[in-house]
PDB file of C-alpha atoms in Angstrom:
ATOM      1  CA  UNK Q  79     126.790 115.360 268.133  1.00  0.00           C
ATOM      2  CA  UNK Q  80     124.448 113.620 266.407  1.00  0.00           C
ATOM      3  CA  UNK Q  81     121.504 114.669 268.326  1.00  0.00           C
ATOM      4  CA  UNK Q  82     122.096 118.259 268.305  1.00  0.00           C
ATOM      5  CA  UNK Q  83     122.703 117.768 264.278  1.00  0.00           C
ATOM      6  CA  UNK Q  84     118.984 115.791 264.215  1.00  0.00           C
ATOM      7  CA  UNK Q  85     117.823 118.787 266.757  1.00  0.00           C
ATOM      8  CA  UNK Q  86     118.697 121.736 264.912  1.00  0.00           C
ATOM      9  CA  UNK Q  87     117.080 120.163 261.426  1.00  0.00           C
ATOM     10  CA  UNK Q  88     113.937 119.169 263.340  1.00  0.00           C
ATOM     11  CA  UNK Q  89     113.583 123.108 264.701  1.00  0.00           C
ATOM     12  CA  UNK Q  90     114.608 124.879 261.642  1.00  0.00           C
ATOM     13  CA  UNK Q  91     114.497 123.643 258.799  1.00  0.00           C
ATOM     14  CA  UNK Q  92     110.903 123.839 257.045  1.00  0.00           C
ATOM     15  CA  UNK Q  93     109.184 120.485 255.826  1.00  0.00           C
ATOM     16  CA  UNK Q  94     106.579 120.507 253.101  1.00  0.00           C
ATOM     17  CA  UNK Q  95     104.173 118.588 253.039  1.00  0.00           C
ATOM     18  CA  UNK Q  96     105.439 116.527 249.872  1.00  0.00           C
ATOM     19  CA  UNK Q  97     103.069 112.775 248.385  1.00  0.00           C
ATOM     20  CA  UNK Q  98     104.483 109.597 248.713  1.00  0.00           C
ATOM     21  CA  UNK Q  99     106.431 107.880 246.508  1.00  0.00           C
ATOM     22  CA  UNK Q 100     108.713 105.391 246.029  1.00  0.00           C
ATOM     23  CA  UNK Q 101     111.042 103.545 243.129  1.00  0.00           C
ATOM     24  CA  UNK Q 102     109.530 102.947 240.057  1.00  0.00           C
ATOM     25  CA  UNK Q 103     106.906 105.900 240.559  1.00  0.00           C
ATOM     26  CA  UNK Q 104     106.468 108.651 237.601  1.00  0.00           C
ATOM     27  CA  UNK Q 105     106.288 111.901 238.896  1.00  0.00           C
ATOM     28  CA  UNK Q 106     106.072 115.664 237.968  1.00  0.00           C
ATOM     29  CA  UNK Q 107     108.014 118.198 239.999  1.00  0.00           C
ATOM     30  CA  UNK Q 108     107.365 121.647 239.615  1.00  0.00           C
ATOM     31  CA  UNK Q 109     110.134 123.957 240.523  1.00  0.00           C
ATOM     32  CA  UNK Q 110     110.793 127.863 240.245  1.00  0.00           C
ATOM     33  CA  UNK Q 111     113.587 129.499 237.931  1.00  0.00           C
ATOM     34  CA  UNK Q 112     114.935 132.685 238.286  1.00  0.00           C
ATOM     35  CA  UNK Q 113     116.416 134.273 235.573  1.00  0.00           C
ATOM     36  CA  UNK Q 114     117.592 137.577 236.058  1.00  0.00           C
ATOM     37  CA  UNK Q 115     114.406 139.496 238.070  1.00  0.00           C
ATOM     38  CA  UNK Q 116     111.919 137.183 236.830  1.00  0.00           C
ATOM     39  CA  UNK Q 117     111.045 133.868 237.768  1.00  0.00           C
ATOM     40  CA  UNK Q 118     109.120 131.448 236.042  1.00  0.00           C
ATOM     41  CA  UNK Q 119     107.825 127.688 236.992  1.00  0.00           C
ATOM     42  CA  UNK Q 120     109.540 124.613 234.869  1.00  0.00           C
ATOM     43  CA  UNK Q 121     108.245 120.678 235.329  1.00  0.00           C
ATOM     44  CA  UNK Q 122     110.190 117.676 235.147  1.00  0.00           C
ATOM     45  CA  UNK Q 123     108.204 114.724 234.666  1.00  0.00           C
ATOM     46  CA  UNK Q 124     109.846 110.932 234.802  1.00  0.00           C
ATOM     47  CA  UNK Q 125     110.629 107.980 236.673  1.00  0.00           C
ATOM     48  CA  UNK Q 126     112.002 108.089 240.066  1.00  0.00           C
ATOM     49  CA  UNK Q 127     115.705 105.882 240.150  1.00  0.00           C
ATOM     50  CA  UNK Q 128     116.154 106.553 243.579  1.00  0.00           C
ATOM     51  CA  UNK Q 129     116.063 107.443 246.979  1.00  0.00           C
ATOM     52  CA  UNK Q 130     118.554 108.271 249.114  1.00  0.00           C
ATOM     53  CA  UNK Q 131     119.252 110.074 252.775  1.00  0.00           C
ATOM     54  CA  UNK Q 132     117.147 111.051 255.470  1.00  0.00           C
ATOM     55  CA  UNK Q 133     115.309 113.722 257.410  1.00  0.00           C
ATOM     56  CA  UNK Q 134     116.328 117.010 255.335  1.00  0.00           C
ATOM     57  CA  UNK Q 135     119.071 115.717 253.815  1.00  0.00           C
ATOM     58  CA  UNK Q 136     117.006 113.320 251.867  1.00  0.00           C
ATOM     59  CA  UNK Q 137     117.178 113.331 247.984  1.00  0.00           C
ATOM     60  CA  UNK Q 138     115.622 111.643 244.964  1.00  0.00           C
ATOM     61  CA  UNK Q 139     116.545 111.180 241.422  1.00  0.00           C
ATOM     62  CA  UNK Q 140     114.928 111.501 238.851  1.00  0.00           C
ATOM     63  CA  UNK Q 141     115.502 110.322 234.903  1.00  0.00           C
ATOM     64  CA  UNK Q 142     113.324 110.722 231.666  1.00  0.00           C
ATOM     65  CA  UNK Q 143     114.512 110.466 228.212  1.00  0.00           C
ATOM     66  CA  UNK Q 144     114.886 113.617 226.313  1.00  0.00           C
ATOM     67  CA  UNK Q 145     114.737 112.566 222.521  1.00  0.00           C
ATOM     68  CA  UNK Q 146     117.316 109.615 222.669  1.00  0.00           C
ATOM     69  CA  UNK Q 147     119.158 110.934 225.449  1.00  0.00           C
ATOM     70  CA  UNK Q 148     118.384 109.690 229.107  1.00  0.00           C
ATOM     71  CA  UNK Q 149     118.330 113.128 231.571  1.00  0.00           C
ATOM     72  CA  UNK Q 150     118.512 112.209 235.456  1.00  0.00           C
ATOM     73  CA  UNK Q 151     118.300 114.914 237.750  1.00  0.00           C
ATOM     74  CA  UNK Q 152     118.610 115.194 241.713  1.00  0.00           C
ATOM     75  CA  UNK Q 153     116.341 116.655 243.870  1.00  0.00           C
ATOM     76  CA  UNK Q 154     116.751 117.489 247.934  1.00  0.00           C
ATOM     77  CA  UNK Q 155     113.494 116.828 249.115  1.00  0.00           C
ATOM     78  CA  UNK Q 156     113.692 120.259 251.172  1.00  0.00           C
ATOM     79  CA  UNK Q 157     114.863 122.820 248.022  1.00  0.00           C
ATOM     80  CA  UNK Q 158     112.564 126.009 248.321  1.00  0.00           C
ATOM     81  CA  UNK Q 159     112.367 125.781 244.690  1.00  0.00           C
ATOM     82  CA  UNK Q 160     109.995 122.938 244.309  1.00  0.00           C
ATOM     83  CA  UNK Q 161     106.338 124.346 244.491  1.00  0.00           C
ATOM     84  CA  UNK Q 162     104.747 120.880 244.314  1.00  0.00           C
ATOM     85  CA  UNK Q 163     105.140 117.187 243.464  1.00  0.00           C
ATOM     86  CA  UNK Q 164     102.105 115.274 241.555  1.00  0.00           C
ATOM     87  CA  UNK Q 165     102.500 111.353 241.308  1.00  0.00           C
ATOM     88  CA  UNK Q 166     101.244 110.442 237.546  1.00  0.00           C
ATOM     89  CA  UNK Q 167     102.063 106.546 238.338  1.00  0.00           C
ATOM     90  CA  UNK Q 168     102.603 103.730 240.780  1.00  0.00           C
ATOM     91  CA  UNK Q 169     105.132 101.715 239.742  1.00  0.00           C
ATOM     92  CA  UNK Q 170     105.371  98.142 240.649  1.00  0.00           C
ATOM     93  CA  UNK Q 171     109.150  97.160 240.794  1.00  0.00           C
ATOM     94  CA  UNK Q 172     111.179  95.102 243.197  1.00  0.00           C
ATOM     95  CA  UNK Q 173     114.305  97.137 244.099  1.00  0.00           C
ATOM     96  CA  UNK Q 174     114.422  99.942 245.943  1.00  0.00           C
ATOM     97  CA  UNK Q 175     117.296 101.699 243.365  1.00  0.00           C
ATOM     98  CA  UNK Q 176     116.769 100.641 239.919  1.00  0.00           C
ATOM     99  CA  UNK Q 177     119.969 101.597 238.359  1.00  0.00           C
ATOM    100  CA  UNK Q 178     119.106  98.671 235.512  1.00  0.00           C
ATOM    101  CA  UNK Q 179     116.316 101.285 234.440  1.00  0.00           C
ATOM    102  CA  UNK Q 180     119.132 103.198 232.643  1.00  0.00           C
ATOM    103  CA  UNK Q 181     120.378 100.293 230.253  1.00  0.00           C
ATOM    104  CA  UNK Q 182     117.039  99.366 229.208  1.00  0.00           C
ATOM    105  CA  UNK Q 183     115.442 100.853 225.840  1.00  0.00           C
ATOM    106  CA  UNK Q 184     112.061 100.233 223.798  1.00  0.00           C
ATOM    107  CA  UNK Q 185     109.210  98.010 225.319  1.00  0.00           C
ATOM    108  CA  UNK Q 186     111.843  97.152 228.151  1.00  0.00           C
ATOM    109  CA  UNK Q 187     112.075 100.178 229.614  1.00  0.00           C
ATOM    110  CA  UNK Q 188     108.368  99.951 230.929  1.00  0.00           C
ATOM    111  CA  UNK Q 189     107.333  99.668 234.253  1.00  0.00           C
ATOM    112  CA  UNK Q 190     103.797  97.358 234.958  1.00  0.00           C
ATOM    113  CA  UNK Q 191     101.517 100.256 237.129  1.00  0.00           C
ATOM    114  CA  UNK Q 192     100.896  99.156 240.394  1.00  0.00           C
ATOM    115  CA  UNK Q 193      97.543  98.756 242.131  1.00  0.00           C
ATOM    116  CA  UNK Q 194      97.967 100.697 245.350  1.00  0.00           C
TER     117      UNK Q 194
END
């Protein structure tokens, strides 16, 4: 079963070809909106929490702070939406989730840029 699920994903479901990045990273997605007939391209910029799943199930989360409210958001790595993904920032931390990121506030909540 689990080879015809991994076949039929390999056949037809379209990759992009998507940067690398990892934990810690800050990134911009840029995804489409419809809204009625029109569509119209929105960013969200921030630091990536997590990642999670694999081949095209994979996802990654994503939170900034809005004001003085922390916004996560969840992205499958395969949604038609997104048009591209830039990486603004290496990030050099030493988890691979980095839940902790949400608790942390002021100077704290900075991540040291790694030199890749």
């Amino acid at each position: 079963m689990e080879s015809l699920i991994k076949y039929v994903q390999d056949e037809f479901v379209s990759r992009k070809e998507l940067p690398e990045f990892s934990a810690g990273d800050t990134i911009t997605v840029y995804y489409e909106i419809k809204e009625g007939q029109k569509t119209r391209t929105q960013f969200f910029r921030g630091v990536v929490i997590q990642k999670r799943g694999t081949g095209a199930s994979q996802t990654f989360t994503i939170r900034k702070m809005s004001g003085t409210v922390g916004v996560e958001r969840i992205f499958p790595i395969n949604l038609p939406a997104i048009q591209k993904i830039e990486v603004n920032k290496r990030g050099k931390v030493r988890r691979a989730r980095i839940f902790y990121f949400r608790g942390l506030t002021g100077k704290k909540a900075r991540i040291k840029e790694a030199k890749r």
